[in-house]
mmCIF file of C-alpha atoms in Angstrom:
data_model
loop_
_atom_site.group_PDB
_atom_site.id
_atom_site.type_symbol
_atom_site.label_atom_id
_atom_site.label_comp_id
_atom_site.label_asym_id
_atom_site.label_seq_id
_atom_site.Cartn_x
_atom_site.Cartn_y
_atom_site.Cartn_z
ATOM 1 C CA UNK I 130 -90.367 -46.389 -13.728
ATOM 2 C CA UNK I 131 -91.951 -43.545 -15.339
ATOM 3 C CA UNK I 132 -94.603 -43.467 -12.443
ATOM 4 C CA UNK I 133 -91.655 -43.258 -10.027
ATOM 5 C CA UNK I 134 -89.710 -40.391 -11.463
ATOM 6 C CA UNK I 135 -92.979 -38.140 -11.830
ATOM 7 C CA UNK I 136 -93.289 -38.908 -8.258
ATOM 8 C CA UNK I 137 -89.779 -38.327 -6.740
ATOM 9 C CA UNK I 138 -89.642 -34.853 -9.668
ATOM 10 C CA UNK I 139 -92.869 -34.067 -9.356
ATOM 11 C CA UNK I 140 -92.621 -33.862 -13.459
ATOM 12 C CA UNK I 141 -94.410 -35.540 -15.903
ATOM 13 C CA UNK I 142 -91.844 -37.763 -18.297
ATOM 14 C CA UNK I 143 -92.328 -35.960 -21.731
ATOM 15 C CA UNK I 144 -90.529 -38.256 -23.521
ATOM 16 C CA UNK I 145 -91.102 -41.198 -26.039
ATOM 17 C CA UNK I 146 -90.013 -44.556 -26.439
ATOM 18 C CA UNK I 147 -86.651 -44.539 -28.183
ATOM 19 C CA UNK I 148 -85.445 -47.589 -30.526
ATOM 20 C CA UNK I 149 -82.534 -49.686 -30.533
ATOM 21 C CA UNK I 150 -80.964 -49.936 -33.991
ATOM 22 C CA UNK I 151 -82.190 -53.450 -35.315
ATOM 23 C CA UNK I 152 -85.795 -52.505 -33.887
ATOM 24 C CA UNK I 153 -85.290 -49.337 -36.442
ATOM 25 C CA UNK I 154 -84.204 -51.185 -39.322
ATOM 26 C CA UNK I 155 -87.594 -53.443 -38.868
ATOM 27 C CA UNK I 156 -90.071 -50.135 -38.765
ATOM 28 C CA UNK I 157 -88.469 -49.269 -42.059
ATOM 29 C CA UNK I 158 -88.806 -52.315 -44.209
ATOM 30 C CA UNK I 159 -90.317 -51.905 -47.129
ATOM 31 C CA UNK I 160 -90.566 -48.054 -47.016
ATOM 32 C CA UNK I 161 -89.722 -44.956 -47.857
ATOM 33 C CA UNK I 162 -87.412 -43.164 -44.591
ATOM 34 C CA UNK I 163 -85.787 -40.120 -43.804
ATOM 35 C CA UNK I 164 -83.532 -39.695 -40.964
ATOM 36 C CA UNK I 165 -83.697 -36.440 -39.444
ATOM 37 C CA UNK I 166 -80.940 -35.088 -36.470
ATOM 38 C CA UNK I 167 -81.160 -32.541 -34.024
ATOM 39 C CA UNK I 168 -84.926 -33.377 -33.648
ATOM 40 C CA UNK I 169 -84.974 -31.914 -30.089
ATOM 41 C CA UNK I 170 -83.923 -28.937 -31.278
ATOM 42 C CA UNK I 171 -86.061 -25.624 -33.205
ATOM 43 C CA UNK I 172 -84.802 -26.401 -36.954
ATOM 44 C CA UNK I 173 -84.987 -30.315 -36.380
ATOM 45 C CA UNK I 174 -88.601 -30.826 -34.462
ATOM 46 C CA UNK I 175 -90.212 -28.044 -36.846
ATOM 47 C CA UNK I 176 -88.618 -30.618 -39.797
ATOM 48 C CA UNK I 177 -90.327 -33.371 -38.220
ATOM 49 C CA UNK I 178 -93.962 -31.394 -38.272
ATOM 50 C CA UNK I 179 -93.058 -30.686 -41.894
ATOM 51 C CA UNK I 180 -92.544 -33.888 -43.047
ATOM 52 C CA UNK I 181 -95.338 -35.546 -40.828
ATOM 53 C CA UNK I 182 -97.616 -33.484 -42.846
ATOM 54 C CA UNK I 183 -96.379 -33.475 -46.228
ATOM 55 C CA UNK I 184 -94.950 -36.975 -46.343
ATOM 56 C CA UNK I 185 -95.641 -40.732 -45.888
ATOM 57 C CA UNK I 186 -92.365 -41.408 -45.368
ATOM 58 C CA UNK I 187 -91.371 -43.110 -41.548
ATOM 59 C CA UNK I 188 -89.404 -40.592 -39.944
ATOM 60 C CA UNK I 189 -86.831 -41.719 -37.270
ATOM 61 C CA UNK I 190 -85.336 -38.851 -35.340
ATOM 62 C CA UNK I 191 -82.192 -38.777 -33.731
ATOM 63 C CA UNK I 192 -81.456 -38.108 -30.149
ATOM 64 C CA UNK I 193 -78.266 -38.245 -27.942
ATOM 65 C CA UNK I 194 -78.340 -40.320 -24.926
ATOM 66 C CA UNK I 195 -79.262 -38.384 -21.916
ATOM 67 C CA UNK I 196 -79.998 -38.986 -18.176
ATOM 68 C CA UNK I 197 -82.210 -36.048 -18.165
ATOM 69 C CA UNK I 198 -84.823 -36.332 -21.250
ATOM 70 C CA UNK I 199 -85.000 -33.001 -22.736
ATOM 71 C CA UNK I 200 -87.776 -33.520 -25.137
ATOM 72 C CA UNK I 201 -90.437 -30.651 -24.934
ATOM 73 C CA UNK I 202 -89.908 -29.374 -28.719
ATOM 74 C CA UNK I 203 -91.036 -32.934 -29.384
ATOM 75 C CA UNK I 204 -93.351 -33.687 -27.140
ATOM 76 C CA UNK I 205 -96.564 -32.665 -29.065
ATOM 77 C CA UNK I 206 -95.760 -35.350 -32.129
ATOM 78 C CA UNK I 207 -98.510 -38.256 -31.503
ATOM 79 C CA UNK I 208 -97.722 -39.904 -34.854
ATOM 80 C CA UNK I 209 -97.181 -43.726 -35.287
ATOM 81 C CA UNK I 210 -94.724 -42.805 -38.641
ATOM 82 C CA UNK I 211 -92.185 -40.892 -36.137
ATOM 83 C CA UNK I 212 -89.411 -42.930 -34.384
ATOM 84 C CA UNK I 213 -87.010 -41.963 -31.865
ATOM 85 C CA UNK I 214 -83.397 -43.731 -31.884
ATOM 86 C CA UNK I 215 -80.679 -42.738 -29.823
ATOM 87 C CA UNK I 216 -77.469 -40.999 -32.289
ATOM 88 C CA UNK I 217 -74.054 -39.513 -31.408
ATOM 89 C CA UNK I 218 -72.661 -37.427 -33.666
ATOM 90 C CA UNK I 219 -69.124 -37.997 -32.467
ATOM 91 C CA UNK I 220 -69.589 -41.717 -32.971
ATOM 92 C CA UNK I 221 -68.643 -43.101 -35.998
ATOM 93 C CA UNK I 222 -69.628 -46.305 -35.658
ATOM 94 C CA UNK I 223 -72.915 -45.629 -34.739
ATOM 95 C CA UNK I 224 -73.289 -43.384 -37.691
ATOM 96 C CA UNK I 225 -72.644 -46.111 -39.645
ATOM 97 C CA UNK I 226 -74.282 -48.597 -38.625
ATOM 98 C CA UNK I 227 -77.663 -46.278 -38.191
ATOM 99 C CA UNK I 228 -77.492 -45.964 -42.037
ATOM 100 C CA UNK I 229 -75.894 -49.284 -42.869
ATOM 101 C CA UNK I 230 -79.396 -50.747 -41.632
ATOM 102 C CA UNK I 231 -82.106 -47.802 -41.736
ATOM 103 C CA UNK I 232 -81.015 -47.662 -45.193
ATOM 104 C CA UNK I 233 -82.671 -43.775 -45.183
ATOM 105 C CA UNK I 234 -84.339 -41.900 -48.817
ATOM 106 C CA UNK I 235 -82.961 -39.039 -46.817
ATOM 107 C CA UNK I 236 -80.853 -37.606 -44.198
ATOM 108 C CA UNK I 237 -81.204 -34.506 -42.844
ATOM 109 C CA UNK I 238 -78.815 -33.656 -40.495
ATOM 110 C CA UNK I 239 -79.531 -30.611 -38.195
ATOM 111 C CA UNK I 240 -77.998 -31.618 -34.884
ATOM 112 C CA UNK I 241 -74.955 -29.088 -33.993
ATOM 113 C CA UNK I 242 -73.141 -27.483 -31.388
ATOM 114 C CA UNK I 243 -74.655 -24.320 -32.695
ATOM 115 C CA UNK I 244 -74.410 -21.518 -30.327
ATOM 116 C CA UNK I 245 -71.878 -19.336 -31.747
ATOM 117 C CA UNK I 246 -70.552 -17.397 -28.809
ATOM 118 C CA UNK I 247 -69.681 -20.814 -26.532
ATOM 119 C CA UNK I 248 -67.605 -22.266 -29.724
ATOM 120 C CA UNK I 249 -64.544 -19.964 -28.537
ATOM 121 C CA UNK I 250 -65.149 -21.596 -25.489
ATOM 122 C CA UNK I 251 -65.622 -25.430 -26.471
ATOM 123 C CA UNK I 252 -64.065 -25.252 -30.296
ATOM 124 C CA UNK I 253 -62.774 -28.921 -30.340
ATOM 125 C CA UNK I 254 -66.155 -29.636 -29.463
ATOM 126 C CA UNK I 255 -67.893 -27.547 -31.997
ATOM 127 C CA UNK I 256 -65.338 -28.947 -34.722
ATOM 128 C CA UNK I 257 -66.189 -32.774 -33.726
ATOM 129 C CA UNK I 258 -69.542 -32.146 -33.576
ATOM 130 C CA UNK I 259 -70.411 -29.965 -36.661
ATOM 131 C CA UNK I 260 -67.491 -31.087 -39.144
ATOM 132 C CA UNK I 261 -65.679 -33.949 -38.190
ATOM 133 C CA UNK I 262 -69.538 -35.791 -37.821
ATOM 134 C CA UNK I 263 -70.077 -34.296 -41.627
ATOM 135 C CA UNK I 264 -67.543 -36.767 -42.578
ATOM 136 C CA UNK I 265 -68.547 -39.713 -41.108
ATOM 137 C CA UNK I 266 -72.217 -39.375 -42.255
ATOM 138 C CA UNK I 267 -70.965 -39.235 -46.003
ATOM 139 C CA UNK I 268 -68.676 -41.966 -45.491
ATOM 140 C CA UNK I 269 -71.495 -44.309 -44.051
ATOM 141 C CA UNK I 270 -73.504 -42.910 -46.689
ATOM 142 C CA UNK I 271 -70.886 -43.621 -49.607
ATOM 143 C CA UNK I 272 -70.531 -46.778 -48.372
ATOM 144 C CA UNK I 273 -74.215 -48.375 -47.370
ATOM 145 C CA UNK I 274 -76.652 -46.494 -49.064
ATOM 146 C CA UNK I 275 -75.109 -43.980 -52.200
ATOM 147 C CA UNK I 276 -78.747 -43.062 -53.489
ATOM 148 C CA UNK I 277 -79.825 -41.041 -50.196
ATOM 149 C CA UNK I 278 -79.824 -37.431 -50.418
ATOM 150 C CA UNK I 279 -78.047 -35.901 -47.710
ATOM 151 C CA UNK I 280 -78.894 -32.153 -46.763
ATOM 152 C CA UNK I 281 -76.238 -30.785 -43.933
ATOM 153 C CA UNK I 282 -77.680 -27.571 -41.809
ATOM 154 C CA UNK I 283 -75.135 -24.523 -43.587
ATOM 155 C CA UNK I 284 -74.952 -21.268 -42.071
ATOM 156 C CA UNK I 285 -74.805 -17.362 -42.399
ATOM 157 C CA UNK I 286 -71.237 -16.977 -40.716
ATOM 158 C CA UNK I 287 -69.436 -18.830 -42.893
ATOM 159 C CA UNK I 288 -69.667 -15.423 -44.556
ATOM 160 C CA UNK I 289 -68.346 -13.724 -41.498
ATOM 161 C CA UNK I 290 -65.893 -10.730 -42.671
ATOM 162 C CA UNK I 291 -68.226 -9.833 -45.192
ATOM 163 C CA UNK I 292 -66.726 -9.041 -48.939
ATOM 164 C CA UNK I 293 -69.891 -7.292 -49.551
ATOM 165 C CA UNK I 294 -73.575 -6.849 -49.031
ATOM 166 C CA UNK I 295 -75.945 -8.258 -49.433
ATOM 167 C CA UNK I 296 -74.390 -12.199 -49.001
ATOM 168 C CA UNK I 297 -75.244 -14.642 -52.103
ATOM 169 C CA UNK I 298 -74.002 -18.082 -53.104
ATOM 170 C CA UNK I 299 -70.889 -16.299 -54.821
ATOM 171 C CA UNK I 300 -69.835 -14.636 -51.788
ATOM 172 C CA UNK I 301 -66.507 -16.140 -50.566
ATOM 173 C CA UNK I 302 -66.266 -18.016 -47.479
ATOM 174 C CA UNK I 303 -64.576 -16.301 -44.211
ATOM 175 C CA UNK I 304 -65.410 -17.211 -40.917
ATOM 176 C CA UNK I 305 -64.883 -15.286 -37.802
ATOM 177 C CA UNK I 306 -65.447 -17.799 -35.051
ATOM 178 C CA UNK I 307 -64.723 -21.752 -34.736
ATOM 179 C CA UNK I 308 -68.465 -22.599 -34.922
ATOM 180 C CA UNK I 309 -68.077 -20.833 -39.143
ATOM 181 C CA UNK I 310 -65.030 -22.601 -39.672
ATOM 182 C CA UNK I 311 -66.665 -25.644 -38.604
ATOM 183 C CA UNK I 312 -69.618 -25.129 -40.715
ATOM 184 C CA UNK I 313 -66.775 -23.815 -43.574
ATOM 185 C CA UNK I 314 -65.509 -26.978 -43.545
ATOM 186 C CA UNK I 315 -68.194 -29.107 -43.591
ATOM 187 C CA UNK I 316 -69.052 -27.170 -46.828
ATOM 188 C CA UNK I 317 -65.771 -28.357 -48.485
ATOM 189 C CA UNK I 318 -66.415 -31.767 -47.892
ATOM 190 C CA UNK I 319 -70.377 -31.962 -48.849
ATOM 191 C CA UNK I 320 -68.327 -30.471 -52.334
ATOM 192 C CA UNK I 321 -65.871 -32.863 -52.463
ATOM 193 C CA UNK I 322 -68.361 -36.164 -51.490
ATOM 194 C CA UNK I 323 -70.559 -34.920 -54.371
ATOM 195 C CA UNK I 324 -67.569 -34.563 -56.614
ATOM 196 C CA UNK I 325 -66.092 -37.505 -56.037
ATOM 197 C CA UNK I 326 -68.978 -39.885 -55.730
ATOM 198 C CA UNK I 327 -71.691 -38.496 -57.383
ATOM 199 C CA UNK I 328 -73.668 -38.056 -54.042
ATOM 200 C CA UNK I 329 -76.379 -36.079 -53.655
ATOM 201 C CA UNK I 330 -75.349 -33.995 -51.042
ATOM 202 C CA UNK I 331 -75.977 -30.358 -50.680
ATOM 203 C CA UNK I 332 -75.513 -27.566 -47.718
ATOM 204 C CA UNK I 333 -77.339 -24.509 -48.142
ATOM 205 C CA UNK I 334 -76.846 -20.942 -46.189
ATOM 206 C CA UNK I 335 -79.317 -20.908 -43.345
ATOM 207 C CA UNK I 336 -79.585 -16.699 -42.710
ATOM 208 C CA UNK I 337 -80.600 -16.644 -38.947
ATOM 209 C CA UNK I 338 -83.755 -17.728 -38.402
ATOM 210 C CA UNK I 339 -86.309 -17.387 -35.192
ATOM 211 C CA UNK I 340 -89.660 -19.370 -33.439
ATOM 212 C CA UNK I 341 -91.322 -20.445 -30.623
ATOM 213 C CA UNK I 342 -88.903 -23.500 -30.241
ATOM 214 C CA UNK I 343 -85.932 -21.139 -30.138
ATOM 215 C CA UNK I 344 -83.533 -22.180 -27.204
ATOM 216 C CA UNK I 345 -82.894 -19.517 -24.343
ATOM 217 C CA UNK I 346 -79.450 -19.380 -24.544
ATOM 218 C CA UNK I 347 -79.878 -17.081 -28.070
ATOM 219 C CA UNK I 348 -79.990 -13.426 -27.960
ATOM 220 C CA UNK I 349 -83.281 -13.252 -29.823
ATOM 221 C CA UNK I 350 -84.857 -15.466 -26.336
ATOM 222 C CA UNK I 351 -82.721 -13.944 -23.894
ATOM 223 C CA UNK I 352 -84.041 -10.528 -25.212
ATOM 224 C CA UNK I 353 -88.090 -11.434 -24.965
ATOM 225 C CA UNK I 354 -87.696 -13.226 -21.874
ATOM 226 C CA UNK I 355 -86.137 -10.695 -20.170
ATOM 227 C CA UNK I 356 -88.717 -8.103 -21.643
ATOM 228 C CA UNK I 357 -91.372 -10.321 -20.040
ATOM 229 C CA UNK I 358 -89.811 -10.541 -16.912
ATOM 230 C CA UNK I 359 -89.296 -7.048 -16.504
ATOM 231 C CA UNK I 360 -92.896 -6.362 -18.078
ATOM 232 C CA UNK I 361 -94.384 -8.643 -15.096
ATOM 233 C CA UNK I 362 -92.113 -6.758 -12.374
ATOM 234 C CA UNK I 363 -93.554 -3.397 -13.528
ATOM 235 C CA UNK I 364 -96.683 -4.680 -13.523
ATOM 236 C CA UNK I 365 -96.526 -5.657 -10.077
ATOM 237 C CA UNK I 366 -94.634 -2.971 -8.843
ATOM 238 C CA UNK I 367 -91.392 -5.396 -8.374
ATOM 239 C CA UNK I 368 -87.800 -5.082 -8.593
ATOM 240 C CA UNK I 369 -86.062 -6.219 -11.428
ATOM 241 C CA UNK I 370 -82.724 -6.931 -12.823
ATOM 242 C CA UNK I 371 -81.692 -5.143 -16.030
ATOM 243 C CA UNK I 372 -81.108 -6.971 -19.221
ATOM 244 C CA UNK I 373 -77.282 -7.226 -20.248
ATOM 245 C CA UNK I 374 -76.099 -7.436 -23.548
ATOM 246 C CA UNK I 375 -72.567 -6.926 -26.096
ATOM 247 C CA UNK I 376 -72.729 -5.825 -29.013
ATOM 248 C CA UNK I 377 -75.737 -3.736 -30.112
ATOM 249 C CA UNK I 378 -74.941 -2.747 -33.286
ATOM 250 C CA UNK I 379 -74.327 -6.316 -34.775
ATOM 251 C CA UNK I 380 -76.842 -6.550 -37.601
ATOM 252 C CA UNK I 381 -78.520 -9.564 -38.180
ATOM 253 C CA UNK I 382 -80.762 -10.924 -41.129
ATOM 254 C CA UNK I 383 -84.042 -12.588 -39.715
ATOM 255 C CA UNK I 384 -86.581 -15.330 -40.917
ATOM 256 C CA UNK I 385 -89.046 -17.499 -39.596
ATOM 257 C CA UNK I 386 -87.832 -21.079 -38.461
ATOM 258 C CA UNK I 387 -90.763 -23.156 -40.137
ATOM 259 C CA UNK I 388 -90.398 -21.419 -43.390
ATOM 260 C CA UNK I 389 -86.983 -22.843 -43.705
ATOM 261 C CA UNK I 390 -87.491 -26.157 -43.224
ATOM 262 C CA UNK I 391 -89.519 -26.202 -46.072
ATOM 263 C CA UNK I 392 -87.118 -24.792 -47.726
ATOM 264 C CA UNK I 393 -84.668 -27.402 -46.919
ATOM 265 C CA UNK I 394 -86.952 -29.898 -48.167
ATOM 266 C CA UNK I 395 -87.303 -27.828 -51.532
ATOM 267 C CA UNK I 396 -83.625 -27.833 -51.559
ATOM 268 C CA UNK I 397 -83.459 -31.879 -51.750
ATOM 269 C CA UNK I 398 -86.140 -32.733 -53.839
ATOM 270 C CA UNK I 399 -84.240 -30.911 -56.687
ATOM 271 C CA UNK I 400 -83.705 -32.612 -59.917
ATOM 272 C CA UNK I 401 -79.762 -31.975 -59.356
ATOM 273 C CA UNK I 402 -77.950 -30.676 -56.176
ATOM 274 C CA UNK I 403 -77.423 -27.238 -55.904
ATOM 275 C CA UNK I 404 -77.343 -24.992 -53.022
ATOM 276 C CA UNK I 405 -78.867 -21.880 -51.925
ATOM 277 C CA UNK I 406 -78.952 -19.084 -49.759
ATOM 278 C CA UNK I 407 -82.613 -18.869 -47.406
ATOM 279 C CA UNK I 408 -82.707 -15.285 -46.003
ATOM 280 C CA UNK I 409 -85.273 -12.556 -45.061
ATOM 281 C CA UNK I 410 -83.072 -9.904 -47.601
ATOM 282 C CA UNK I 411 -83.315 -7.563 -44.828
ATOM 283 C CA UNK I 412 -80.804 -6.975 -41.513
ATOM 284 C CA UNK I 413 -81.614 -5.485 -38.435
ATOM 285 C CA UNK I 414 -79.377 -4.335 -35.273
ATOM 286 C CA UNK I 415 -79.648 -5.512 -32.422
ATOM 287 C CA UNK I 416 -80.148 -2.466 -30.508
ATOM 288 C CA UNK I 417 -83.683 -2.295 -32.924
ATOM 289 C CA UNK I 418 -84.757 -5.410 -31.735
ATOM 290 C CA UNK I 419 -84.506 -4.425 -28.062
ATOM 291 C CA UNK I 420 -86.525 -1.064 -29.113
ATOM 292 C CA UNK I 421 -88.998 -3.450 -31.011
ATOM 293 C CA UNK I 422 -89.324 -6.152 -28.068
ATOM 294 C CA UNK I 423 -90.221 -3.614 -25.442
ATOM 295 C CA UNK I 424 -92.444 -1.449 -27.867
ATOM 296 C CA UNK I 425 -94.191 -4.607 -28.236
ATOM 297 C CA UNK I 426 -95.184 -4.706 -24.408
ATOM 298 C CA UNK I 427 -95.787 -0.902 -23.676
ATOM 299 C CA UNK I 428 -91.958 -0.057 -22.783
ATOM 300 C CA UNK I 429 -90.571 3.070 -24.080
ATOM 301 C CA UNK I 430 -87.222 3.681 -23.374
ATOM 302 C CA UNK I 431 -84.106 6.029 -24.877
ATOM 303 C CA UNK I 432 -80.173 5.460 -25.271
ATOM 304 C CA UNK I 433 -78.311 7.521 -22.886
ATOM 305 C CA UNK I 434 -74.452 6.779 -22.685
ATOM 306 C CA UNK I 435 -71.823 5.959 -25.326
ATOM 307 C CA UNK I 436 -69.781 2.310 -25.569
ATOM 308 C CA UNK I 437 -69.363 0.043 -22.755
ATOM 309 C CA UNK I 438 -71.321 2.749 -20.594
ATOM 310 C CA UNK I 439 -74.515 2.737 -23.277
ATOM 311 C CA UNK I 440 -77.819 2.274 -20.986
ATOM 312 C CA UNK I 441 -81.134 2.122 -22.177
ATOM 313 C CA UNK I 442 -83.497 3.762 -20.237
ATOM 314 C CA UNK I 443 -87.304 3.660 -19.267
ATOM 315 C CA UNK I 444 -88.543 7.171 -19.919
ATOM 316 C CA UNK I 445 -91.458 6.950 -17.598
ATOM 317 C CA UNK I 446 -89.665 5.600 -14.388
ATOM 318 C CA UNK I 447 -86.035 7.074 -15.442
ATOM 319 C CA UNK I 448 -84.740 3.015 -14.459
ATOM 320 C CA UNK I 449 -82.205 1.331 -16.286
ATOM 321 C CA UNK I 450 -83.921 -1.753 -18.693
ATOM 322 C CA UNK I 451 -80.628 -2.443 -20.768
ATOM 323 C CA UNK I 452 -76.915 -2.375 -19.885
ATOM 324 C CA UNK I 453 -73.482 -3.560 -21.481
ATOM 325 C CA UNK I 454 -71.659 -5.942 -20.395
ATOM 326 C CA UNK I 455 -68.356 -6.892 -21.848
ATOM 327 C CA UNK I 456 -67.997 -10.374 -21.379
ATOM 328 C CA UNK I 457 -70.819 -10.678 -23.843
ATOM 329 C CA UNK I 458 -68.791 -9.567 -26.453
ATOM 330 C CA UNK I 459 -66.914 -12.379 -28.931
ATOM 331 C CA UNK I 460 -63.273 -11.940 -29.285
ATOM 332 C CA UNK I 461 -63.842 -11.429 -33.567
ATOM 333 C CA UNK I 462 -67.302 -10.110 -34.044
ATOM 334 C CA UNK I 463 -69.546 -10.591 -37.481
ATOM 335 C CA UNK I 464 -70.621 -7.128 -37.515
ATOM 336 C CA UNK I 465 -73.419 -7.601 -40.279
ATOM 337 C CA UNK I 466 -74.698 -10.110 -41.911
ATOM 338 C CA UNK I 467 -77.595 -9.441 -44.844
ATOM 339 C CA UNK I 468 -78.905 -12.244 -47.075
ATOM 340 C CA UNK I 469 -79.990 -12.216 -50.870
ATOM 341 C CA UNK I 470 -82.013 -14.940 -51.566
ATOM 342 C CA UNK I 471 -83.050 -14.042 -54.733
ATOM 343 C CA UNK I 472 -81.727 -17.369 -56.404
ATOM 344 C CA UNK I 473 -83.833 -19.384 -54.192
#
């Protein structure tokens, strides 16, 4: 089959074999397991390389049934401890029965509808999927396995209309978009799970964080792709379409992907739950990462124009690299956001 669909794609078949459930349960018999979600994704596969390296636990990562495999963040992982079983997050019954017979040390749950700007856009979605899914996990986990430690994937903008700056674990909660509220509420229950049945269950503040896995639909990819692209047309003496962003003055506090994932592990390996924020402590605009991303290639360019008609502008060739676009702007905007991670 695989042989066929290289030939009629002309693509090689990146993916794995994935489990069924009771073929799971079997690989993790008599060992230590963690479950880890989203493992397709940048915080999820970097996990997996994590714990691959500083485990011996059997890892079984969770992917959604597709009928196009969309595997490449995984595809490097030739490692006879990491498992692939197919998980809906929106399923409850799989969610419990995954854990009802996996019987996982750990879950790590990092799967989420987590592009910020499309959860106007598909909020029930976002709500199901990154709250509604919180629930489920730590009622399956209440209920077939009460000793695993559960970490849930928290987030910078459940902050939102910031109270003041820099953010810390005592800053109150208040969301500007559905995806925070989502992640807001997911909060309340990890709290009220760990209250009420002595889980251990935490959620800590993830501060926006960047790597080569990144996905392209995220400013910080659509940015350095379109700086290479427009690189490569110079070079060649091409035409080029200019890069279109919103807001440039949003401010934005920056880390490294892999860095967090150990800290997520640091996080659940405490001798008691408690929850932290993982930040760089610094924020940047960004109209200052543009500046950066094209300084970075050779491009020098200035701001000519004010609001919606800002350009920025190549001061050798006098063409337009960067223009505004409204539609790029979200209906309530998170105009800063600025980590202190000084607890952690």
């Amino acid at each position: 089959m695989n042989n066929l669909k290289e030939k009629y794609t002309g693509k090689k078949i990146d993916h794995m074999d994935i489990l069924n459930i009771e073929d799971a349960a079997k690989k993790s018999i008599g060992k230590k397991s963690i479950i880890v979600t989203g493992v397709t994704g940048q915080d999820g596969s970097h996990m997996v390389d994590y714990l691959l390296a500083n485990t011996d636990y059997e890892i079984f990562g969770c992917v959604r049934r597709l009928s196009v495999y969309n595997h490449k963040n995984i595809s490097h992982i030739n490692n006879k401890r990491f498992h692939l079983i197919n998980f809906d997050l929106t399923d409850s019954h799989s969610i419990a029965r995954i854990i009802e017979k996996i019987k996982p040390d750990y879950f790590i749950n990092l799967a989420a509808q987590s592009f910020v700007g499309s959860s106007w856009d598909f909020a029930h979605q976002t709500w199901e999927t990154n709250c509604t899914s919180t629930l489920h996990i730590l009622e399956a986990i209440r209920l077939y396995h009460p000793t695993c430690r559960f970490y849930q994937a928290g987030s910078s903008e459940e902050f939102g209309d910031v109270a003041y700056n820099p953010q810390d674990e005592l800053h109150p909660l208040r969301p500007r978009s559905p995806y925070g509220a989502s992640k807001t509420a997911s909060r309340q229950l990890v709290k009220v799970w760990r209250d009420s049945y002595n889980l251990y269950a935490v959620q800590g503040w993830l501060f926006n964080h960047e790597g080569t896995r990144r996905g392209e639909e995220f400013v910080t990819r659509k940015i350095t792709k379109a700086v290479a692209r427009i690189k490569n047309a110079i070079n060649n003496e091409g035409p080029y379409n200019m890069l279109e962003l919103g807001n440039l003055d949003a401010k934005r506090d920056w880390s490294d992907a892999e860095d967090f994932v150990e800290g997520i592990w640091l996080m659940l390996n405490q001798e008691s739950p408690k929850e932290y924020v993982l930040s760089s402590n610094e924020t940047h605009s960004i109209r200052e990462f543009v500046e950066l991303a094209f300084k970075e290639v050779g491009i020098y360019g200035s701001w000519e124009g004010v609001g919606i008609d800002e350009k920025y502008v190549d001061e050798n060739s006098g063409r337009v690299l960067v223009a505004i676009n409204s539609k790029f702007y979200r209906p309530a905007e998170v105009d800063l956001l600025w980590g202190d991670s000084t607890k952690a």
